[in-house]
XYZ file of C-alpha atoms in Angstrom:
328
model
C 73.858 5.848 81.247
C 75.031 6.941 84.702
C 73.110 5.736 87.750
C 71.853 7.727 90.727
C 70.448 6.809 94.130
C 67.207 8.392 95.243
C 68.152 9.985 98.549
C 69.361 7.738 101.360
C 67.370 4.789 100.050
C 69.125 1.977 98.220
C 66.935 2.589 95.164
C 69.361 3.033 92.269
C 68.013 4.197 88.911
C 69.291 5.668 85.646
C 70.184 9.365 85.950
C 67.305 10.139 83.574
C 64.051 8.186 83.704
C 61.132 8.008 81.278
C 57.745 9.535 82.065
C 55.198 7.409 80.214
C 52.003 9.466 80.710
C 52.022 11.198 77.314
C 51.948 7.839 75.525
C 48.340 7.343 76.662
C 46.971 10.579 78.012
C 47.219 14.326 78.443
C 48.982 15.517 75.313
C 46.558 14.704 72.515
C 45.538 11.267 71.197
C 47.201 8.164 72.658
C 50.178 6.830 70.709
C 50.005 3.612 68.697
C 50.371 0.822 71.243
C 53.011 -1.221 69.381
C 55.050 1.910 68.666
C 54.925 2.909 72.340
C 55.970 -0.594 73.455
C 58.889 -0.407 71.060
C 59.799 3.082 72.388
C 59.809 1.853 76.013
C 61.978 -1.135 75.087
C 64.325 1.126 73.139
C 64.681 3.249 76.291
C 65.895 0.158 78.175
C 68.425 -0.513 75.383
C 69.673 3.073 75.830
C 70.247 2.522 79.548
C 66.990 3.793 81.081
C 66.024 1.743 84.125
C 63.369 4.038 85.668
C 59.814 4.178 84.280
C 56.964 6.304 85.600
C 53.240 5.659 85.224
C 50.017 6.035 87.270
C 46.591 4.483 87.649
C 44.916 7.717 86.509
C 46.832 7.949 83.191
C 44.176 6.793 80.784
C 42.803 5.860 83.366
C 44.383 2.413 83.559
C 45.674 2.104 79.958
C 49.135 3.522 80.660
C 49.880 0.980 83.390
C 48.792 -1.795 81.004
C 51.074 -0.429 78.294
C 54.076 -0.122 80.632
C 53.387 -3.580 82.052
C 53.288 -5.229 78.640
C 56.353 -3.376 77.368
C 58.528 -4.168 80.383
C 57.341 -7.712 81.201
C 60.271 -9.368 79.343
C 62.742 -6.918 80.926
C 61.383 -6.866 84.466
C 64.654 -7.694 86.209
C 66.421 -4.726 84.569
C 63.984 -1.950 85.487
C 62.388 0.048 88.302
C 58.688 0.805 87.829
C 56.982 3.651 89.692
C 53.214 4.121 89.805
C 50.735 6.185 91.824
C 47.447 6.002 93.719
C 45.248 8.761 95.078
C 42.619 9.613 92.491
C 39.129 8.165 92.474
C 39.182 6.447 89.089
C 36.377 3.989 89.820
C 33.578 6.499 90.378
C 33.659 7.697 86.764
C 34.884 11.080 88.040
C 38.661 10.651 87.950
C 39.268 14.208 89.160
C 38.289 13.347 92.758
C 40.872 12.355 95.370
C 40.745 9.136 97.367
C 43.581 7.991 99.635
C 41.405 5.992 102.030
C 43.441 2.983 103.239
C 40.994 0.432 101.796
C 41.079 2.217 98.441
C 44.906 2.291 98.372
C 44.957 -1.493 98.903
C 42.433 -2.055 96.085
C 44.397 0.183 93.708
C 47.655 -1.625 94.456
C 46.087 -5.037 93.705
C 44.780 -3.714 90.383
C 48.070 -1.985 89.522
C 50.072 -5.155 90.215
C 47.903 -6.995 87.649
C 48.066 -4.253 85.024
C 51.825 -3.864 85.431
C 52.287 -7.665 85.410
C 54.559 -7.473 88.461
C 54.654 -9.060 91.898
C 55.995 -5.918 93.561
C 55.709 -2.203 92.786
C 59.202 -0.703 93.107
C 58.070 2.823 94.014
C 54.512 3.734 94.973
C 53.597 7.410 95.156
C 50.582 9.140 96.616
C 49.643 11.144 93.507
C 48.171 14.138 95.323
C 47.693 14.836 99.032
C 44.142 13.968 100.137
C 42.953 16.499 102.752
C 40.370 13.984 104.013
C 42.917 11.334 105.027
C 45.732 11.924 107.511
C 49.082 11.421 105.788
C 50.101 9.194 108.725
C 47.278 6.786 107.777
C 48.459 6.792 104.174
C 52.056 6.072 105.254
C 50.912 3.275 107.595
C 48.917 1.679 104.768
C 51.907 1.734 102.422
C 54.080 0.367 105.243
C 51.690 -2.576 105.522
C 51.918 -3.144 101.747
C 55.730 -3.084 102.008
C 55.585 -5.660 104.822
C 53.394 -7.836 102.572
C 55.973 -7.612 99.774
C 53.617 -5.795 97.386
C 55.547 -2.498 97.412
C 59.238 -1.685 97.929
C 59.429 2.103 98.320
C 57.092 4.961 99.283
C 56.880 8.269 97.448
C 54.834 11.472 97.495
C 53.902 13.764 94.624
C 53.399 17.538 94.834
C 53.335 17.418 98.662
C 54.251 20.374 100.880
C 57.079 20.254 103.423
C 54.913 19.605 106.516
C 53.223 16.655 104.805
C 56.623 15.294 103.757
C 57.917 15.506 107.346
C 54.813 13.866 108.828
C 54.824 11.025 106.303
C 58.572 10.448 106.672
C 58.218 10.124 110.463
C 55.947 7.084 109.938
C 57.634 5.521 106.905
C 60.814 6.793 105.192
C 59.894 8.568 101.975
C 62.204 7.466 99.153
C 61.276 10.151 96.633
C 59.178 13.231 96.058
C 57.895 13.831 92.549
C 56.977 17.418 91.657
C 57.358 19.811 88.776
C 60.806 21.423 88.566
C 62.655 23.004 85.661
C 64.300 26.231 84.586
C 60.836 27.747 84.275
C 59.291 26.377 87.480
C 61.741 26.788 90.341
C 59.458 26.972 93.351
C 60.823 23.740 94.935
C 64.158 25.494 95.568
C 62.737 27.705 98.322
C 61.490 25.107 100.842
C 61.211 21.658 99.336
C 64.783 20.908 98.218
C 66.353 21.842 101.598
C 63.911 19.517 103.430
C 64.592 16.662 101.001
C 68.331 17.134 101.528
C 67.895 17.168 105.308
C 65.776 13.996 105.345
C 67.675 12.125 102.625
C 64.791 11.952 100.146
C 65.346 11.790 96.378
C 63.657 14.204 93.975
C 62.027 13.230 90.677
C 61.144 16.304 88.600
C 58.281 15.826 86.173
C 57.816 18.238 83.232
C 61.593 18.899 83.330
C 61.248 20.386 79.839
C 58.318 22.606 80.809
C 55.742 20.361 79.079
C 57.807 20.693 75.897
C 58.240 24.466 75.973
C 61.936 24.460 76.886
C 62.791 22.395 73.791
C 62.263 25.527 71.677
C 59.850 23.679 69.377
C 56.684 25.371 70.699
C 56.071 28.869 69.327
C 53.477 31.582 69.897
C 51.379 30.235 66.983
C 51.733 26.491 67.743
C 48.332 24.775 67.717
C 47.729 21.893 70.129
C 45.309 19.018 69.552
C 41.841 19.594 71.078
C 42.513 16.905 73.694
C 45.860 18.398 74.717
C 45.972 19.459 78.376
C 48.147 22.470 77.505
C 45.142 24.237 75.954
C 43.919 24.819 79.527
C 47.253 25.841 81.062
C 47.556 29.637 81.526
C 51.313 29.487 80.882
C 50.563 28.178 77.368
C 48.260 30.976 76.222
C 49.596 32.569 73.016
C 50.521 35.817 74.791
C 52.326 34.007 77.626
C 54.190 31.820 75.165
C 55.358 34.967 73.419
C 56.428 36.535 76.736
C 58.217 33.364 77.882
C 60.152 32.926 74.644
C 63.072 34.895 76.104
C 63.856 32.011 78.492
C 63.815 29.530 75.609
C 66.094 31.814 73.588
C 68.517 31.995 76.512
C 68.670 28.185 76.815
C 69.095 27.964 73.030
C 72.143 30.245 73.142
C 73.751 28.087 75.837
C 72.940 24.957 73.852
C 74.676 26.336 70.763
C 77.839 26.999 72.808
C 77.745 23.469 74.193
C 76.973 21.879 70.799
C 73.889 20.393 72.460
C 70.129 20.904 72.079
C 67.962 23.138 74.263
C 66.304 20.075 75.804
C 69.706 18.620 76.709
C 70.807 21.836 78.419
C 67.535 22.070 80.377
C 67.956 18.473 81.591
C 71.685 18.857 82.267
C 70.883 21.911 84.410
C 68.545 19.787 86.560
C 71.101 16.989 86.890
C 73.698 19.535 88.023
C 71.508 20.839 90.868
C 71.808 17.777 93.178
C 73.189 14.231 92.789
C 69.844 12.806 94.039
C 67.693 14.477 91.362
C 66.381 12.193 88.590
C 64.249 13.941 85.934
C 61.631 11.962 83.991
C 61.059 13.646 80.621
C 58.262 12.057 78.610
C 58.062 11.586 74.858
C 56.302 9.554 72.189
C 59.120 9.937 69.640
C 62.228 7.798 69.338
C 64.526 10.637 68.221
C 63.415 12.751 71.207
C 64.094 9.835 73.558
C 67.681 9.588 72.273
C 68.091 13.363 72.479
C 66.857 13.466 76.086
C 69.106 10.584 77.139
C 72.063 12.416 75.581
C 71.623 15.112 78.244
C 73.374 12.891 80.787
C 76.612 13.421 78.834
C 76.326 17.235 78.707
C 78.687 18.735 81.280
C 77.823 22.191 82.587
C 80.745 23.806 84.434
C 80.212 25.864 87.618
C 80.787 28.909 85.404
C 78.094 27.749 82.926
C 75.666 27.233 85.795
C 76.388 30.672 87.246
C 75.867 32.322 83.873
C 72.662 30.421 83.187
C 71.408 31.154 86.698
C 72.194 34.848 86.466
C 70.532 35.277 83.058
C 67.489 33.153 83.963
C 66.926 35.063 87.220
C 66.324 38.258 85.232
C 63.408 36.675 83.332
C 59.971 36.568 84.963
C 57.966 33.631 83.623
C 54.390 34.616 82.744
C 51.286 32.528 83.467
C 50.294 29.981 86.111
C 51.539 26.409 85.620
C 48.092 24.902 86.227
C 44.476 26.004 85.830
C 43.079 27.032 89.220
C 41.190 23.795 90.058
C 44.417 21.773 89.671
C 46.610 24.332 91.409
C 44.540 23.740 94.568
C 45.792 20.136 94.690
C 49.483 20.948 94.928
C 51.860 21.868 97.736
C 49.597 20.649 100.537
């Protein structure tokens, strides 16, 4: 597996990471714990060195899973986690980036992850009640104490990124980015390039849609988050199928899968982009990792770009209450 550096930082990770959320949360019932541990360890064997989790996934259970799986392999991997939700109040939807709360969360995360230092600590969502400078100063203190190595932001807008970076260099921004959600290209990517910040796209396969395995009549489990996402209504899935078909045609030419082309497209955008597709299946893990070997020529990229630009994706990427938390 090739390696990439996140921006100007010295944080080097595998070109494709592993998003671990779906193993515990969000996409139907949690996976079998032993199977998920084995999947995470298999990812390391396949060259993955970058693992993504968060306090709120579960809450708490995903960090415990990642911690247990990676404990014997700690020296080989980079673990990223996140703070910023109020998981202790029993209402995990609320935001809390108060400095005292960040410090408490980090202590608890260190224990659950079974590590002495968190490699990359993200603010999960921007908290409008706490100045981003105070958040950055708190993380800076944690770095000085040796509890954290790098600072990241998730779904932050460009002004927040600039303000945070002025206090403490931001190593990476994590936000949604894929062939069917390209908003970061307008403002965010140019600012990251200017400041030397890496970019970690989550949902690089459009929450599974770009794999071509989700059809108009696909039924999700009752606990699956996608049931509430406007983009995943049956009519929007039908309307958005044309993008999936386009990627499928490219994949056939390249003797690759749709997922591999979607990931290869992201990798080709910038050398400091590291997507983190998630999965609970071993064969999907191997397929996703194979994307690093798929070479898209400048001509391929132009063709894909030109065809994709003619397709208007239907449906919002989040229900309204969650959409309010992004891009601040």
